[in-house]
Tab-separated table of C-alpha atoms in Angstrom:
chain	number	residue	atom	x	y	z
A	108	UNK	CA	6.801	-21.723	18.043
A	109	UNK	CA	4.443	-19.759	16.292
A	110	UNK	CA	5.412	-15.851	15.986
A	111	UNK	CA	3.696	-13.264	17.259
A	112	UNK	CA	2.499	-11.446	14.402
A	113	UNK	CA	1.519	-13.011	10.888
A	114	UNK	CA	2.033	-9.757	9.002
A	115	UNK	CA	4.161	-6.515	9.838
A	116	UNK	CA	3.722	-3.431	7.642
A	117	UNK	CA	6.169	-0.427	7.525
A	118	UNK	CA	4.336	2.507	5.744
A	119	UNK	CA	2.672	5.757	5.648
A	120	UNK	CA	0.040	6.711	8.247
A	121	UNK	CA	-1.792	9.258	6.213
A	122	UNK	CA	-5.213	10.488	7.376
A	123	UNK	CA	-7.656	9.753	3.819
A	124	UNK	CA	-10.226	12.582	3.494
A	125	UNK	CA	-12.545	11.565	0.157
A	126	UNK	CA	-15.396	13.378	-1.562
A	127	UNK	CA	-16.869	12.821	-4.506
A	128	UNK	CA	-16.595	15.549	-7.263
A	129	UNK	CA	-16.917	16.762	-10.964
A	130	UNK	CA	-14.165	16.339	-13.580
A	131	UNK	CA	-14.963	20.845	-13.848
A	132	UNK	CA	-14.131	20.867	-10.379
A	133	UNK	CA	-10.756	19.424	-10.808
A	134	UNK	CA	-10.189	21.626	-13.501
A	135	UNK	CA	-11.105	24.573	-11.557
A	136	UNK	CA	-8.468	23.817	-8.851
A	137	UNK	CA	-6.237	23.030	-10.988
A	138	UNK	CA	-6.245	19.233	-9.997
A	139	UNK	CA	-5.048	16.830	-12.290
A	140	UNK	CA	-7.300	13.640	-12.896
A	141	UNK	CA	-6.403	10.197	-12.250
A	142	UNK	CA	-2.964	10.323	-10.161
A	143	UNK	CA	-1.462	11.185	-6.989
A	144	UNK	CA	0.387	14.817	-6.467
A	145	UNK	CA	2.097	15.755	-3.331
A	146	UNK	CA	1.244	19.401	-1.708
A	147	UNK	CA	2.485	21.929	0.738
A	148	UNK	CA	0.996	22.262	3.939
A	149	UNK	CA	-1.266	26.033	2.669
A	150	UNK	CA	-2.488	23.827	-0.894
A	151	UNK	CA	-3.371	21.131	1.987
A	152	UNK	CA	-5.641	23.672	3.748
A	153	UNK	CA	-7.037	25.361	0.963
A	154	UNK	CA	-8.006	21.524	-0.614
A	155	UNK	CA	-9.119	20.158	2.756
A	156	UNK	CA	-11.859	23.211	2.999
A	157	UNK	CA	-13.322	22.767	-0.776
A	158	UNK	CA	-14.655	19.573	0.384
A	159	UNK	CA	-18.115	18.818	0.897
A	160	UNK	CA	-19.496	16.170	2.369
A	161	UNK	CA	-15.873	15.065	3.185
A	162	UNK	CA	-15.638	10.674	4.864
A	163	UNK	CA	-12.707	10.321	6.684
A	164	UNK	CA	-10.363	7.342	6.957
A	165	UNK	CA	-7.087	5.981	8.105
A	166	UNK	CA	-5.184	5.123	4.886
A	167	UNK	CA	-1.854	4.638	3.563
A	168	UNK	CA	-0.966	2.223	0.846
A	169	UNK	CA	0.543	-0.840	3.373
A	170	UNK	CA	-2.458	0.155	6.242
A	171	UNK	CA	-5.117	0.349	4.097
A	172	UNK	CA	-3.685	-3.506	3.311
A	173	UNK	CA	-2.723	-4.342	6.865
A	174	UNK	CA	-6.153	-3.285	7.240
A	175	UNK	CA	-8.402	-5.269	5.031
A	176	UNK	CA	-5.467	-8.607	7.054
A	177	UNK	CA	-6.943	-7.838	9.971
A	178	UNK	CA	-10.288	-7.634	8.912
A	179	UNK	CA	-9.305	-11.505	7.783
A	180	UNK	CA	-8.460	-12.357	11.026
A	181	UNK	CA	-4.407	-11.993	10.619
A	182	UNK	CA	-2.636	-10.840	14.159
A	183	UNK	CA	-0.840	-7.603	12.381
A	184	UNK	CA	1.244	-4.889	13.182
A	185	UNK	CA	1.452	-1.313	11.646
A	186	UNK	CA	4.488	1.081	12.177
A	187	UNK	CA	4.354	4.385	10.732
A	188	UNK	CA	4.353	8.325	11.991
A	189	UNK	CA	1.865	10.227	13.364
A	190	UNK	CA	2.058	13.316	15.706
A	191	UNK	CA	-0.088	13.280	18.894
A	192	UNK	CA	-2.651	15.917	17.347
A	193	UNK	CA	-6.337	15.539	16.577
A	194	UNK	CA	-5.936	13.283	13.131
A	195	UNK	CA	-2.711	11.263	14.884
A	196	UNK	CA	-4.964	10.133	17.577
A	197	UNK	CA	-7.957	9.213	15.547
A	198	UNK	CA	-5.174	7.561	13.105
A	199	UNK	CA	-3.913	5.608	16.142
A	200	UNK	CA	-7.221	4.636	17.286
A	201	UNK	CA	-8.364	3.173	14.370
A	202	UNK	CA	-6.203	0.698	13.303
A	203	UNK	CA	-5.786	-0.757	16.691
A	204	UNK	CA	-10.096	-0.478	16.560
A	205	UNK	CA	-9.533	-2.778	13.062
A	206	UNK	CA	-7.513	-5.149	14.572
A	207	UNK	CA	-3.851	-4.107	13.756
A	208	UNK	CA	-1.726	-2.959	16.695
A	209	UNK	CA	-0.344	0.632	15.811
A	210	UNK	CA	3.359	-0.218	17.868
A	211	UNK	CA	4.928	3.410	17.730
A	212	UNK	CA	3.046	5.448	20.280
A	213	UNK	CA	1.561	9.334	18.399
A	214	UNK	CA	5.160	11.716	18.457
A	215	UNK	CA	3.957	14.429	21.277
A	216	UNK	CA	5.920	17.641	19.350
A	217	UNK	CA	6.038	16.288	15.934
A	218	UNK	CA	8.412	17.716	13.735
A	219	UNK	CA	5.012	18.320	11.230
A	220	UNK	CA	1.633	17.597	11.559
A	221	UNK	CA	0.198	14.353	10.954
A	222	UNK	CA	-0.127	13.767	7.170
A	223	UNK	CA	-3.090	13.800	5.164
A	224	UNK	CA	-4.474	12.874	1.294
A	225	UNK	CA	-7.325	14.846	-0.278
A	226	UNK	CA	-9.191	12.610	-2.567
A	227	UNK	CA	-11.720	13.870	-5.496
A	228	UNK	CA	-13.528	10.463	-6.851
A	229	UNK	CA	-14.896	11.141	-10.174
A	230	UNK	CA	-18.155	10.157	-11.357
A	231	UNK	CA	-16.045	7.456	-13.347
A	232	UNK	CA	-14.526	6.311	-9.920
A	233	UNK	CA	-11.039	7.564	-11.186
A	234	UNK	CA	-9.316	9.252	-8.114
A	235	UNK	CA	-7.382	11.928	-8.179
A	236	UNK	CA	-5.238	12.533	-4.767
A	237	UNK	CA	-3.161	14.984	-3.306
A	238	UNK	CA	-1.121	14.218	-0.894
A	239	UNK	CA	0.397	16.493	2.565
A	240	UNK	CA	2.744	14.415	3.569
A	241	UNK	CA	3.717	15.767	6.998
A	242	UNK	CA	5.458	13.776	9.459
A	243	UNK	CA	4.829	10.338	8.064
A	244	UNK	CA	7.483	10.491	5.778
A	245	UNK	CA	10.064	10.453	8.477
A	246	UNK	CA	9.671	7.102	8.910
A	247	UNK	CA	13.658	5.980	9.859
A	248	UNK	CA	15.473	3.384	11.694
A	249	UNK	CA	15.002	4.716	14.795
A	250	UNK	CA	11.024	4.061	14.260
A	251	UNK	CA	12.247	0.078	14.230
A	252	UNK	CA	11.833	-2.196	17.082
A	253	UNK	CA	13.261	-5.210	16.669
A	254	UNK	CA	10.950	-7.051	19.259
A	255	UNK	CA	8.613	-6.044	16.522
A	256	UNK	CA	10.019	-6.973	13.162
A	257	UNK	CA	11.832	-9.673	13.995
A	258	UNK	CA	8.723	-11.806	15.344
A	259	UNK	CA	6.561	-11.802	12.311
A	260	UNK	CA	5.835	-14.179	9.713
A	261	UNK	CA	5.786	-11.729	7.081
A	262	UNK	CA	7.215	-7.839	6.699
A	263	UNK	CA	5.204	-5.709	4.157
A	264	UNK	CA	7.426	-2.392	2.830
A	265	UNK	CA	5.788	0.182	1.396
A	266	UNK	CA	7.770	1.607	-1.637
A	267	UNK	CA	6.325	5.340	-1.001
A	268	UNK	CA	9.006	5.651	1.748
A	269	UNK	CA	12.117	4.709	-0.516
A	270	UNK	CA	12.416	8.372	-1.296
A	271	UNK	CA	14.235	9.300	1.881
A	272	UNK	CA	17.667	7.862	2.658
A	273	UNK	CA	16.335	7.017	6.363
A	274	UNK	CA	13.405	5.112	4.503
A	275	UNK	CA	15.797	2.986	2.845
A	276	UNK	CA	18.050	2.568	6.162
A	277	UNK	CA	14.568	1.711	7.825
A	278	UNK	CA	13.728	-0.957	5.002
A	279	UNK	CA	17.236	-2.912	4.863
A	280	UNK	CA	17.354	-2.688	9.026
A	281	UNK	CA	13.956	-3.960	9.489
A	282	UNK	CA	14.201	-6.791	6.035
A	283	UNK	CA	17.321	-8.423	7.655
A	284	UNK	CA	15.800	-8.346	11.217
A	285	UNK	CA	12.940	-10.314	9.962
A	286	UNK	CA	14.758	-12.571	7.753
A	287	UNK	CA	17.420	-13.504	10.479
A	288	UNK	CA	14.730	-14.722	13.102
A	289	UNK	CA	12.918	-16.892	9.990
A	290	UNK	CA	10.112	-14.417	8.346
A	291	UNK	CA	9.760	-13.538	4.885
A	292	UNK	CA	10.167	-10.050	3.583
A	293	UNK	CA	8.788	-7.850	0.671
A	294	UNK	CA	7.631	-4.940	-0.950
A	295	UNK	CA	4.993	-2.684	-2.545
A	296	UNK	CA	6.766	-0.856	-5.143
A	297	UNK	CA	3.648	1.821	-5.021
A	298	UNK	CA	4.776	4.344	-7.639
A	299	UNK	CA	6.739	4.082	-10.711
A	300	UNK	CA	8.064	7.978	-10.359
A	301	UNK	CA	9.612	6.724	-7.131
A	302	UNK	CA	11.455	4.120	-8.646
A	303	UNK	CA	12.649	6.394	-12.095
A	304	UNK	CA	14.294	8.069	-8.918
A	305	UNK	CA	15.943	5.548	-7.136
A	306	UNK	CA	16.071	2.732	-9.791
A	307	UNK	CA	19.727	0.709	-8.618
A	308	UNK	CA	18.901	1.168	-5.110
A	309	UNK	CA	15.024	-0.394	-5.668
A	310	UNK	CA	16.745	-3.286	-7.572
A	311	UNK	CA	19.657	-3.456	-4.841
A	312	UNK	CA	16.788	-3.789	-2.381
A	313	UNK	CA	14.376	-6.571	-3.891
A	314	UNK	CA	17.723	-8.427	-4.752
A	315	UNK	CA	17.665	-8.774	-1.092
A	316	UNK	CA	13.918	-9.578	-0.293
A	317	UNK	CA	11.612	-12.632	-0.493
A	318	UNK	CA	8.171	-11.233	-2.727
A	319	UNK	CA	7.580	-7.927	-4.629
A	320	UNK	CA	4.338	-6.639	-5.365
A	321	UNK	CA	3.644	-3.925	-8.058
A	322	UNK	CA	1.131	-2.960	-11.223
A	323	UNK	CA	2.359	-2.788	-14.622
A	324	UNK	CA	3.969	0.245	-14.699
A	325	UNK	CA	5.818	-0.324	-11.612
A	326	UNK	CA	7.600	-3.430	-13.081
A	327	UNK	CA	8.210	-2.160	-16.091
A	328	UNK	CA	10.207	0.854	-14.900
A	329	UNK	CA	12.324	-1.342	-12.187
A	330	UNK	CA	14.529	-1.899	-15.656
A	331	UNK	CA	12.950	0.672	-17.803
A	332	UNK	CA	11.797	-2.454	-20.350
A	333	UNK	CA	8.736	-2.178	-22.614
A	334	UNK	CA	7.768	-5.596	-23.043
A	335	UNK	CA	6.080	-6.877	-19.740
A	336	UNK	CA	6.783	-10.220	-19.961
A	337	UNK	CA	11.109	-9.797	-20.523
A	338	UNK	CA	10.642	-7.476	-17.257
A	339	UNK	CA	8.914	-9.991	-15.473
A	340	UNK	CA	11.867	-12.325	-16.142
A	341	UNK	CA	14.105	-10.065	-14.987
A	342	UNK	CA	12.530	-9.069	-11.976
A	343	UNK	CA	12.425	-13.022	-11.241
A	344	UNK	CA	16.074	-12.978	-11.265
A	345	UNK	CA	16.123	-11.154	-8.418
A	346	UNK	CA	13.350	-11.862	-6.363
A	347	UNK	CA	11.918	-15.341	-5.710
A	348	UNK	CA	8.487	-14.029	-6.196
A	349	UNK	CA	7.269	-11.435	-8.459
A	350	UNK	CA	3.397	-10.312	-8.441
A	351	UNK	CA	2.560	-8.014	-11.473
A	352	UNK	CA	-1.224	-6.557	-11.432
A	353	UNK	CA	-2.645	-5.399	-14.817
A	354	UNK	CA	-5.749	-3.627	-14.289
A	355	UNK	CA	-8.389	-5.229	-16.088
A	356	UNK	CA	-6.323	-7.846	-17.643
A	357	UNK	CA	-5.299	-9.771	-14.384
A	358	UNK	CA	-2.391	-10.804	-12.519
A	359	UNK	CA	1.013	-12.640	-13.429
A	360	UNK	CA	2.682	-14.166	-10.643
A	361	UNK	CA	6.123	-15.680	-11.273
A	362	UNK	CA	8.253	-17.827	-8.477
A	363	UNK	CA	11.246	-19.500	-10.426
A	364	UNK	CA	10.616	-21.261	-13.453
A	365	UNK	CA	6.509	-21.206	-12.670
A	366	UNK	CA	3.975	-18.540	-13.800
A	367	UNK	CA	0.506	-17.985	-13.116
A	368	UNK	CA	-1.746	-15.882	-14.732
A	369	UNK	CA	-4.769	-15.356	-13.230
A	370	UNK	CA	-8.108	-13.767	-14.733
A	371	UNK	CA	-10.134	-10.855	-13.206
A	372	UNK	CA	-13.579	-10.019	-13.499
A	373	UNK	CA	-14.317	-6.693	-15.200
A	374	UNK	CA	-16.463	-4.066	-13.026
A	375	UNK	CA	-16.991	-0.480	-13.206
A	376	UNK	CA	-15.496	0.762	-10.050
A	377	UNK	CA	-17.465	3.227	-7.835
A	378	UNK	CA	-13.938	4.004	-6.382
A	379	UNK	CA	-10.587	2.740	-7.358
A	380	UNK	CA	-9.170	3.561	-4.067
A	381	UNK	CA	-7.189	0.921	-2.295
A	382	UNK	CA	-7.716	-1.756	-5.376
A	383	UNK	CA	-3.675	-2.599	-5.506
A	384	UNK	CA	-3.703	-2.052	-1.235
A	385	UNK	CA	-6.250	-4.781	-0.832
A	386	UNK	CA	-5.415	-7.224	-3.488
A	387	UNK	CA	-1.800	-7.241	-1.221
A	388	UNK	CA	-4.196	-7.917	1.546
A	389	UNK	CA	-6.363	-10.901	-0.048
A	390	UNK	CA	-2.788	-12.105	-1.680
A	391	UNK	CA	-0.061	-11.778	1.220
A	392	UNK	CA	-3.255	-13.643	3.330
A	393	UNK	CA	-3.233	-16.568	0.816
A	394	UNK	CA	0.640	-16.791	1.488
A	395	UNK	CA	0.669	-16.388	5.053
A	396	UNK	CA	-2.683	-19.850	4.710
A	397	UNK	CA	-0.621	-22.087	2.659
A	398	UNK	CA	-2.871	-21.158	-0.241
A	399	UNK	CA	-1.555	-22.027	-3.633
A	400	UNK	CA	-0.246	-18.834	-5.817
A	401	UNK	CA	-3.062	-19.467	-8.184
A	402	UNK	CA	-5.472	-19.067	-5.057
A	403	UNK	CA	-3.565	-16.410	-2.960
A	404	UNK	CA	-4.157	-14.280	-6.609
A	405	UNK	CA	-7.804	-15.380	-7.003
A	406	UNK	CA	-7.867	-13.768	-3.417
A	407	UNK	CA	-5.832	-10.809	-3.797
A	408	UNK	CA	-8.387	-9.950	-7.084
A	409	UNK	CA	-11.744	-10.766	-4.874
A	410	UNK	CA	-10.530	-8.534	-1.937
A	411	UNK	CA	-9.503	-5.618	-4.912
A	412	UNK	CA	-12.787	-5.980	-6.636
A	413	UNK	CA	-14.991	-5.925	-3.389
A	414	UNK	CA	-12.810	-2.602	-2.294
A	415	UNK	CA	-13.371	-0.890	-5.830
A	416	UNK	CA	-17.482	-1.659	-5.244
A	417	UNK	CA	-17.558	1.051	-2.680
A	418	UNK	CA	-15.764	4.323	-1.837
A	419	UNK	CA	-13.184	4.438	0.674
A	420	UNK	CA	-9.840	1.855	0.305
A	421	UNK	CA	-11.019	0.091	3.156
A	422	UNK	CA	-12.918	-3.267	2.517
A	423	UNK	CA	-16.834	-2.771	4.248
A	424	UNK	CA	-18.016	-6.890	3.433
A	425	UNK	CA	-16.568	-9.867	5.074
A	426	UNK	CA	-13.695	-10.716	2.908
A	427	UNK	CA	-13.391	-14.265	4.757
A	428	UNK	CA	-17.174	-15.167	3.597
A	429	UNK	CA	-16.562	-13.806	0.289
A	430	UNK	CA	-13.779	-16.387	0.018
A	431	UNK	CA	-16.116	-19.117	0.758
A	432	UNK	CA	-18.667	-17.642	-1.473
A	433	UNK	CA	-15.967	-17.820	-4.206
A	434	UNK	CA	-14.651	-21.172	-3.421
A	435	UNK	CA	-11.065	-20.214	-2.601
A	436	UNK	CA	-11.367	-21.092	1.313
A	437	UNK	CA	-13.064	-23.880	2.966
């Protein structure tokens, strides 16, 4: 009997509000280029009105991926925060309008407000984001319905909520659920600063799931190794499948004794937003086809690059007939 859901994501809900800007802008606000900060509630306000010509977005790092899934036609499931305010219910709305049901219902009296990420792209499509979380990052165990995560093919973590000890009782709760009724689990490791904090529980965990997914950096700091390809083999020791994106140099996949690089075409991004979310998406949706690793990472690069081609970290073509185009789907 075929589950209910082919995907089930446990994340952030953060509202994305991008605008493009001028490396003297960032300067002037004190912004620093090129990586995510997080920011009090007054820096969120004072951010949010310097925007001009602001677009507005559900994002996330696993809904922007459940996301681009359900734009591929995968039955998915999203749950995450939000409080019953203006940006929870537009939140809400639009991932069930993308396809992906959002399971736990906007929090009327929220603790905080629904969260929120400023983003400046640069003209060099290098994003610089600052980040409110609010009342996403209360994600616990409570949050976790078992009807949920325990009828899905697949349960996607998002490493952003390791931070807090009822993130981590939220991840091993919902992992074992899934893995006791038959689904696979796994895990976006998301930031490297994250896992300098928690580095033995972060192995302790992926010990314990079925696929990690994480860039360079990420895997290299799970041990703190320097050479990618010893950390790759350790991280295999662990997990029975290990993705590893490098940027411009493409993606290692290792399951057991096998490895697979695979190559990426080079672009100039308009906005590097979402790249890592959406290769999960194009990759996790090879998995849940049958596809081969080599193809599931041929997808996982197509979906990144089509993502980086526009602004926003939501994919705008249809990544199903770019898969055809590409040959890596009949």
């Amino acid at each position: 009997m075929s589950k209910k859901y082919q995907v089930v994501g446990i994340g952030n809900a953060i509202v994305d509000v991008l605008t493009q800007s001028e490396d003297t802008f960032l300067e002037m606000m004190d912004i620093e280029k090129g990586i995510m900060q997080l920011v009090e509630r007054e820096r969120a306000e004072l951010l949010y009105a310097s925007m001009k010509e602001r677009v507005q977005t559900p994002g996330g790092s696993v809904a922007n991926t459940l996301a681009g899934l359900g734009k591929l036609g995968l039955r998915s499931a999203f749950i995450g925060r939000v409080r019953d305010d203006a940006l929870g219910r537009f939140y809400a709305q639009e991932m069930e309008t993308g396809g992906t049901d959002f399971v736990n219902a906007p929090v009327a009296g929220g603790e905080q407000p629904t969260s929120r990420s400023m983003i400046f792209v640069s003209p060099d499509g290098e994003r610089s984001m600052n980040t409110y979380l609010g009342i996403s990052a209360e994600v616990g165990p409570d949050d976790v319905d078992p009807a949920v995560v325990g009828d899905t093919e697949y349960l996607f973590l998002e490493g952003y909520l390791f931070d807090k000890d009822k993130g981590k009782e939220a991840f091993q709760t919902a992992a074992r659920l899934c893995q006791e009724a038959g689904g696979k689990a796994g895990i976006a490791i998301s930031d490297p600063f994250c896992v300098n904090r928690h580095r033995e529980d972060f192995q302790r965990l992926i010990g314990e799931l079925d696929f990690v997914i994480g860039n360079e950096a990420e895997i290299l700091a799970l041990f703190q190794d320097e050479d990618l390809d010893v950390a790759l083999e350790r991280v295999a020791q662990k997990c029975p499948l290990v993705v590893c994106t490098r940027s411009g140099d493409g993606v290692s996949i290792v399951r057991g004794e096998t490895r697979v690089d695979v190559p990426v075409e080079k672009i100039v991004p308009v906005d590097a937003t979402g790249a890592g979310d959406q290769f999960a998406a194009g990759f996790i949706f090879g998995m849940a086809t049958g596809a081969t690793l080599a193809t599931a990472g041929r997808m996982g690069c197509i979906a990144a690059r089509e993502v980086i081609g526009h602004m926003g970290p939501r994919p705008k073509a249809d990544l199903r007939a770019l898969f055809r185009r590409e040959g890596v789907l009949n």
